């Protein structure tokens, strides 16, 4: 009998990831010059690096607007079985199995483990997920409400940030594959620190794996992670201190007044 790979305390073995790699086969695509196949980062996955290797704990996708972060993370979510607007695999706001063009050519290379939980959270449609939960809560006839899994409070009676943290701390129970698109939307810096505090036991103790697209230098600071930068040159792994998120933020905080004078001078 083959010896089972072991997981040391506080460490997740590489061969026990839920998703090891994301691959694209552009030979299935009729016109590679059309969106989203024309995005350099998308083409890189197929043409040069032959797949995107995921970190066993946290993988970040960063880049300028239009670089393809949301497009890529939507494709991953669709391949993993999540709905268009987000939520769990069993909580869907729409029935759209082919909503992501990337999913037609994308394959998720799975590891030996299977996740016990899963959730896709995207900032731009998070309101729709909350509306669907409220609809289901009104339709329920059992003593236990779906709201119990989300903190017990109606989503739309909370601010965006409160609702987000309520989902994170109550619904994402651990041992799951969690895909988050710009989770910093609506979160104050203090709440972003609260998210980082939640993240550590999720991956270190509960064995979750997260894929996060973000613009936040705070959320991006988790130390045991892989950061991929998407740009016109494709996709490249980058250290936290080498990201624009870190360098521009540090430059602004250290030289705020001269930078503002220069910005206002350029505007005039």
CSV table of C-alpha atoms in Angstrom, one decimal:
chain,number,residue,atom,x,y,z
A,1,UNK,CA,0.0,0.0,0.0
A,2,UNK,CA,1.3,3.4,-0.9
A,3,UNK,CA,2.3,5.6,2.0
A,4,UNK,CA,-0.1,8.5,2.5
A,5,UNK,CA,1.4,11.9,2.4
A,6,UNK,CA,1.3,13.5,5.8
A,7,UNK,CA,0.5,17.1,6.8
A,8,UNK,CA,2.7,18.5,9.6
A,9,UNK,CA,1.1,20.8,12.1
A,10,UNK,CA,0.7,24.3,10.7
A,11,UNK,CA,1.9,23.2,7.3
A,12,UNK,CA,-0.1,22.0,4.2
A,13,UNK,CA,1.7,19.5,2.0
A,14,UNK,CA,2.0,20.6,-1.6
A,15,UNK,CA,0.5,17.4,-3.0
A,16,UNK,CA,-2.7,17.9,-0.9
A,17,UNK,CA,-3.9,21.1,-2.5
A,18,UNK,CA,-7.5,21.1,-3.6
A,19,UNK,CA,-6.4,22.7,-6.9
A,20,UNK,CA,-2.8,22.3,-7.9
A,21,UNK,CA,-2.8,24.1,-11.2
A,22,UNK,CA,-5.0,26.0,-13.7
A,23,UNK,CA,-4.4,25.1,-17.4
A,24,UNK,CA,-5.7,26.5,-20.6
A,25,UNK,CA,-5.9,24.9,-24.0
A,26,UNK,CA,-6.3,27.6,-26.6
A,27,UNK,CA,-6.4,25.0,-29.4
A,28,UNK,CA,-10.1,24.7,-28.4
A,29,UNK,CA,-10.7,28.4,-29.2
A,30,UNK,CA,-11.9,29.4,-32.6
A,31,UNK,CA,-10.6,33.0,-32.7
A,32,UNK,CA,-7.8,33.7,-30.3
A,33,UNK,CA,-7.8,37.4,-31.2
A,34,UNK,CA,-11.2,37.9,-29.5
A,35,UNK,CA,-11.8,38.7,-25.9
A,36,UNK,CA,-10.9,37.1,-23.5
A,37,UNK,CA,-8.4,35.1,-25.4
A,38,UNK,CA,-6.7,38.3,-26.5
A,39,UNK,CA,-5.7,39.2,-23.0
A,40,UNK,CA,-1.9,38.8,-22.6
A,41,UNK,CA,-2.2,37.2,-19.2
A,42,UNK,CA,-4.7,34.6,-20.6
A,43,UNK,CA,-2.4,33.8,-23.5
A,44,UNK,CA,0.6,33.4,-21.2
A,45,UNK,CA,-1.1,30.6,-19.3
A,46,UNK,CA,-1.3,28.5,-22.5
A,47,UNK,CA,1.6,29.7,-24.6
A,48,UNK,CA,4.5,30.1,-22.2
A,49,UNK,CA,4.2,28.7,-18.7
A,50,UNK,CA,1.8,25.9,-19.5
A,51,UNK,CA,-0.5,26.4,-16.6
A,52,UNK,CA,-0.7,28.5,-13.5
A,53,UNK,CA,0.6,26.8,-10.4
A,54,UNK,CA,-1.4,27.6,-7.3
A,55,UNK,CA,-0.1,28.0,-3.8
A,56,UNK,CA,-1.4,25.4,-1.3
A,57,UNK,CA,-2.6,28.2,1.0
A,58,UNK,CA,-3.1,31.6,-0.7
A,59,UNK,CA,-2.7,32.7,-4.3
A,60,UNK,CA,-3.1,36.4,-5.2
A,61,UNK,CA,-3.8,37.8,-8.6
A,62,UNK,CA,-2.9,41.5,-9.0
A,63,UNK,CA,-2.6,44.0,-11.8
A,64,UNK,CA,-4.1,47.1,-13.3
A,65,UNK,CA,-7.7,47.5,-14.3
A,66,UNK,CA,-8.3,45.5,-17.5
A,67,UNK,CA,-5.3,43.2,-16.9
A,68,UNK,CA,-7.6,40.2,-16.7
A,69,UNK,CA,-7.8,39.5,-12.9
A,70,UNK,CA,-11.5,39.2,-12.7
A,71,UNK,CA,-11.8,37.4,-16.0
A,72,UNK,CA,-9.3,34.8,-14.8
A,73,UNK,CA,-10.8,34.4,-11.4
A,74,UNK,CA,-14.3,34.1,-12.9
A,75,UNK,CA,-13.1,31.3,-15.2
A,76,UNK,CA,-11.6,29.4,-12.2
A,77,UNK,CA,-14.8,29.9,-10.2
A,78,UNK,CA,-16.9,28.6,-13.1
A,79,UNK,CA,-14.7,25.5,-13.5
A,80,UNK,CA,-14.9,24.9,-9.8
A,81,UNK,CA,-18.7,24.8,-10.0
A,82,UNK,CA,-19.8,28.2,-8.7
A,83,UNK,CA,-22.5,30.4,-10.1
A,84,UNK,CA,-22.1,33.7,-12.0
A,85,UNK,CA,-22.8,36.0,-9.2
A,86,UNK,CA,-21.0,34.1,-6.5
A,87,UNK,CA,-22.2,32.2,-3.4
A,88,UNK,CA,-21.7,28.5,-2.7
A,89,UNK,CA,-22.1,25.7,-5.2
A,90,UNK,CA,-25.7,25.1,-3.9
A,91,UNK,CA,-26.6,28.8,-3.6
A,92,UNK,CA,-27.1,30.4,-7.0
A,93,UNK,CA,-28.7,33.6,-8.0
A,94,UNK,CA,-28.9,32.5,-11.7
A,95,UNK,CA,-28.6,29.2,-13.5
A,96,UNK,CA,-25.8,30.0,-15.9
A,97,UNK,CA,-23.5,27.0,-16.3
A,98,UNK,CA,-21.6,28.5,-19.3
A,99,UNK,CA,-21.3,32.1,-18.1
A,100,UNK,CA,-17.5,32.3,-18.3
A,101,UNK,CA,-16.0,32.1,-21.8
A,102,UNK,CA,-12.7,30.9,-20.2
A,103,UNK,CA,-14.3,27.8,-18.8
A,104,UNK,CA,-14.7,26.3,-22.3
A,105,UNK,CA,-10.9,26.0,-22.5
A,106,UNK,CA,-9.9,25.8,-18.8
A,107,UNK,CA,-9.1,22.8,-16.7
A,108,UNK,CA,-8.4,22.7,-13.0
A,109,UNK,CA,-5.8,20.1,-12.1
A,110,UNK,CA,-6.9,18.7,-8.8
A,111,UNK,CA,-4.9,17.4,-5.9
A,112,UNK,CA,-5.6,14.3,-3.8
A,113,UNK,CA,-7.9,16.1,-1.3
A,114,UNK,CA,-11.4,17.3,-1.8
A,115,UNK,CA,-12.7,20.4,-0.2
A,116,UNK,CA,-15.5,20.1,2.4
A,117,UNK,CA,-16.7,23.7,1.7
A,118,UNK,CA,-16.5,26.3,-1.0
A,119,UNK,CA,-17.5,29.8,-1.7
A,120,UNK,CA,-17.1,32.4,-4.5
A,121,UNK,CA,-17.3,36.0,-3.4
A,122,UNK,CA,-17.2,38.7,-6.0
A,123,UNK,CA,-17.6,42.3,-4.9
A,124,UNK,CA,-19.7,43.6,-7.8
A,125,UNK,CA,-22.5,41.0,-7.4
A,126,UNK,CA,-22.3,40.5,-3.6
A,127,UNK,CA,-25.6,42.4,-3.2
A,128,UNK,CA,-27.4,39.8,-5.4
A,129,UNK,CA,-26.2,37.0,-3.2
A,130,UNK,CA,-27.6,38.8,-0.2
A,131,UNK,CA,-30.9,39.2,-1.9
A,132,UNK,CA,-31.1,35.5,-2.8
A,133,UNK,CA,-30.4,34.6,0.8
A,134,UNK,CA,-33.2,36.8,2.0
A,135,UNK,CA,-35.6,35.3,-0.5
A,136,UNK,CA,-34.7,31.8,0.7
A,137,UNK,CA,-35.1,32.8,4.3
A,138,UNK,CA,-38.6,34.0,3.6
A,139,UNK,CA,-39.5,30.8,1.8
A,140,UNK,CA,-38.2,28.5,4.6
A,141,UNK,CA,-40.5,26.4,6.7
A,142,UNK,CA,-38.0,24.7,9.0
A,143,UNK,CA,-36.9,25.9,12.4
A,144,UNK,CA,-33.3,26.4,11.2
A,145,UNK,CA,-32.9,29.3,8.9
A,146,UNK,CA,-30.4,29.8,6.1
A,147,UNK,CA,-29.6,33.0,7.9
A,148,UNK,CA,-28.0,31.1,10.7
A,149,UNK,CA,-25.2,30.1,8.5
A,150,UNK,CA,-24.5,33.8,7.7
A,151,UNK,CA,-24.6,35.2,11.2
A,152,UNK,CA,-28.4,35.4,11.7
A,153,UNK,CA,-28.9,38.9,10.4
A,154,UNK,CA,-30.5,39.9,7.2
A,155,UNK,CA,-27.8,40.9,4.7
A,156,UNK,CA,-29.4,44.1,3.5
A,157,UNK,CA,-29.8,45.3,7.1
A,158,UNK,CA,-26.0,45.6,7.3
A,159,UNK,CA,-23.4,47.7,5.6
A,160,UNK,CA,-21.4,46.1,2.8
A,161,UNK,CA,-18.4,45.6,5.0
A,162,UNK,CA,-20.4,44.2,7.9
A,163,UNK,CA,-22.2,41.7,5.5
A,164,UNK,CA,-18.9,40.7,4.0
A,165,UNK,CA,-17.2,40.0,7.4
A,166,UNK,CA,-20.4,38.2,8.5
A,167,UNK,CA,-20.1,35.8,5.6
A,168,UNK,CA,-16.4,35.3,6.1
A,169,UNK,CA,-16.6,34.6,9.9
A,170,UNK,CA,-19.8,32.6,9.9
A,171,UNK,CA,-20.3,30.9,6.5
A,172,UNK,CA,-16.7,30.0,5.5
A,173,UNK,CA,-16.3,27.2,8.0
A,174,UNK,CA,-12.9,25.8,6.9
A,175,UNK,CA,-11.5,23.1,4.8
A,176,UNK,CA,-12.7,24.9,1.8
A,177,UNK,CA,-11.8,26.3,-1.6
A,178,UNK,CA,-12.6,30.0,-1.4
A,179,UNK,CA,-12.3,32.3,-4.4
A,180,UNK,CA,-12.5,36.0,-3.7
A,181,UNK,CA,-12.7,38.8,-6.2
A,182,UNK,CA,-11.7,42.2,-4.7
A,183,UNK,CA,-12.8,41.4,-1.1
A,184,UNK,CA,-11.5,44.7,0.0
A,185,UNK,CA,-14.4,46.6,-1.5
A,186,UNK,CA,-16.3,48.2,1.3
A,187,UNK,CA,-13.8,47.2,4.0
A,188,UNK,CA,-12.0,49.9,6.0
A,189,UNK,CA,-8.3,49.4,6.7
A,190,UNK,CA,-9.2,48.1,10.2
A,191,UNK,CA,-11.6,45.6,8.7
A,192,UNK,CA,-9.0,44.5,6.2
A,193,UNK,CA,-6.7,43.7,9.1
A,194,UNK,CA,-9.5,41.7,10.7
A,195,UNK,CA,-9.7,39.7,7.4
A,196,UNK,CA,-6.0,39.0,7.6
A,197,UNK,CA,-6.4,37.8,11.2
A,198,UNK,CA,-9.2,35.5,10.0
A,199,UNK,CA,-7.1,34.2,7.1
A,200,UNK,CA,-4.2,32.7,9.1
A,201,UNK,CA,-6.2,30.0,11.1
A,202,UNK,CA,-8.2,29.3,7.9
A,203,UNK,CA,-5.1,28.1,6.0
A,204,UNK,CA,-2.8,27.1,8.9
A,205,UNK,CA,-5.3,25.2,11.1
A,206,UNK,CA,-8.4,24.5,9.0
A,207,UNK,CA,-6.6,23.6,5.7
A,208,UNK,CA,-8.4,26.0,3.4
A,209,UNK,CA,-7.1,27.2,0.1
A,210,UNK,CA,-7.8,30.7,-1.2
A,211,UNK,CA,-7.5,32.4,-4.6
A,212,UNK,CA,-7.8,36.2,-4.2
A,213,UNK,CA,-7.9,39.0,-6.8
A,214,UNK,CA,-7.1,42.3,-5.0
A,215,UNK,CA,-5.8,45.8,-5.2
A,216,UNK,CA,-5.2,46.1,-1.5
A,217,UNK,CA,-1.6,46.3,-0.2
A,218,UNK,CA,-3.0,45.3,3.2
A,219,UNK,CA,-4.7,42.1,2.1
A,220,UNK,CA,-1.8,41.3,-0.2
A,221,UNK,CA,0.6,41.2,2.8
A,222,UNK,CA,-0.2,37.6,3.9
A,223,UNK,CA,3.3,36.1,4.2
A,224,UNK,CA,2.8,32.5,3.1
A,225,UNK,CA,1.4,33.1,-0.4
A,226,UNK,CA,2.2,33.3,-4.1
A,227,UNK,CA,1.5,36.6,-5.9
A,228,UNK,CA,1.0,36.7,-9.6
A,229,UNK,CA,1.0,40.0,-11.4
A,230,UNK,CA,-1.0,40.2,-14.6
A,231,UNK,CA,0.1,42.8,-17.2
A,232,UNK,CA,0.6,43.4,-20.9
A,233,UNK,CA,3.6,41.2,-20.6
A,234,UNK,CA,1.5,38.2,-19.3
A,235,UNK,CA,1.7,36.7,-15.9
A,236,UNK,CA,4.8,36.7,-13.6
A,237,UNK,CA,5.4,35.7,-10.0
A,238,UNK,CA,6.4,38.7,-7.9
A,239,UNK,CA,7.5,39.4,-4.3
A,240,UNK,CA,5.3,41.5,-2.1
A,241,UNK,CA,7.9,44.3,-1.7
A,242,UNK,CA,8.3,44.4,-5.5
A,243,UNK,CA,4.6,45.0,-6.2
A,244,UNK,CA,3.3,48.5,-7.3
A,245,UNK,CA,0.8,48.1,-4.5
A,246,UNK,CA,3.5,48.1,-1.9
A,247,UNK,CA,6.0,50.5,-3.5
A,248,UNK,CA,3.4,53.2,-4.5
A,249,UNK,CA,1.7,53.1,-1.1
A,250,UNK,CA,5.0,53.4,0.7
A,251,UNK,CA,6.2,56.2,-1.6
A,252,UNK,CA,2.9,58.1,-1.0
A,253,UNK,CA,3.0,57.7,2.8
A,254,UNK,CA,6.6,58.7,3.0
A,255,UNK,CA,6.4,61.7,0.6
A,256,UNK,CA,2.8,62.7,0.7
A,257,UNK,CA,3.1,66.5,0.4
A,258,UNK,CA,5.5,66.6,-2.5
A,259,UNK,CA,3.6,63.9,-4.4
A,260,UNK,CA,0.3,65.8,-3.9
A,261,UNK,CA,1.9,69.0,-5.2
A,262,UNK,CA,3.2,67.2,-8.3
A,263,UNK,CA,-0.2,65.6,-8.9
A,264,UNK,CA,-2.1,68.9,-8.6
A,265,UNK,CA,0.5,70.7,-10.7
A,266,UNK,CA,0.0,68.1,-13.5
A,267,UNK,CA,-3.7,68.4,-13.2
A,268,UNK,CA,-3.6,72.2,-13.6
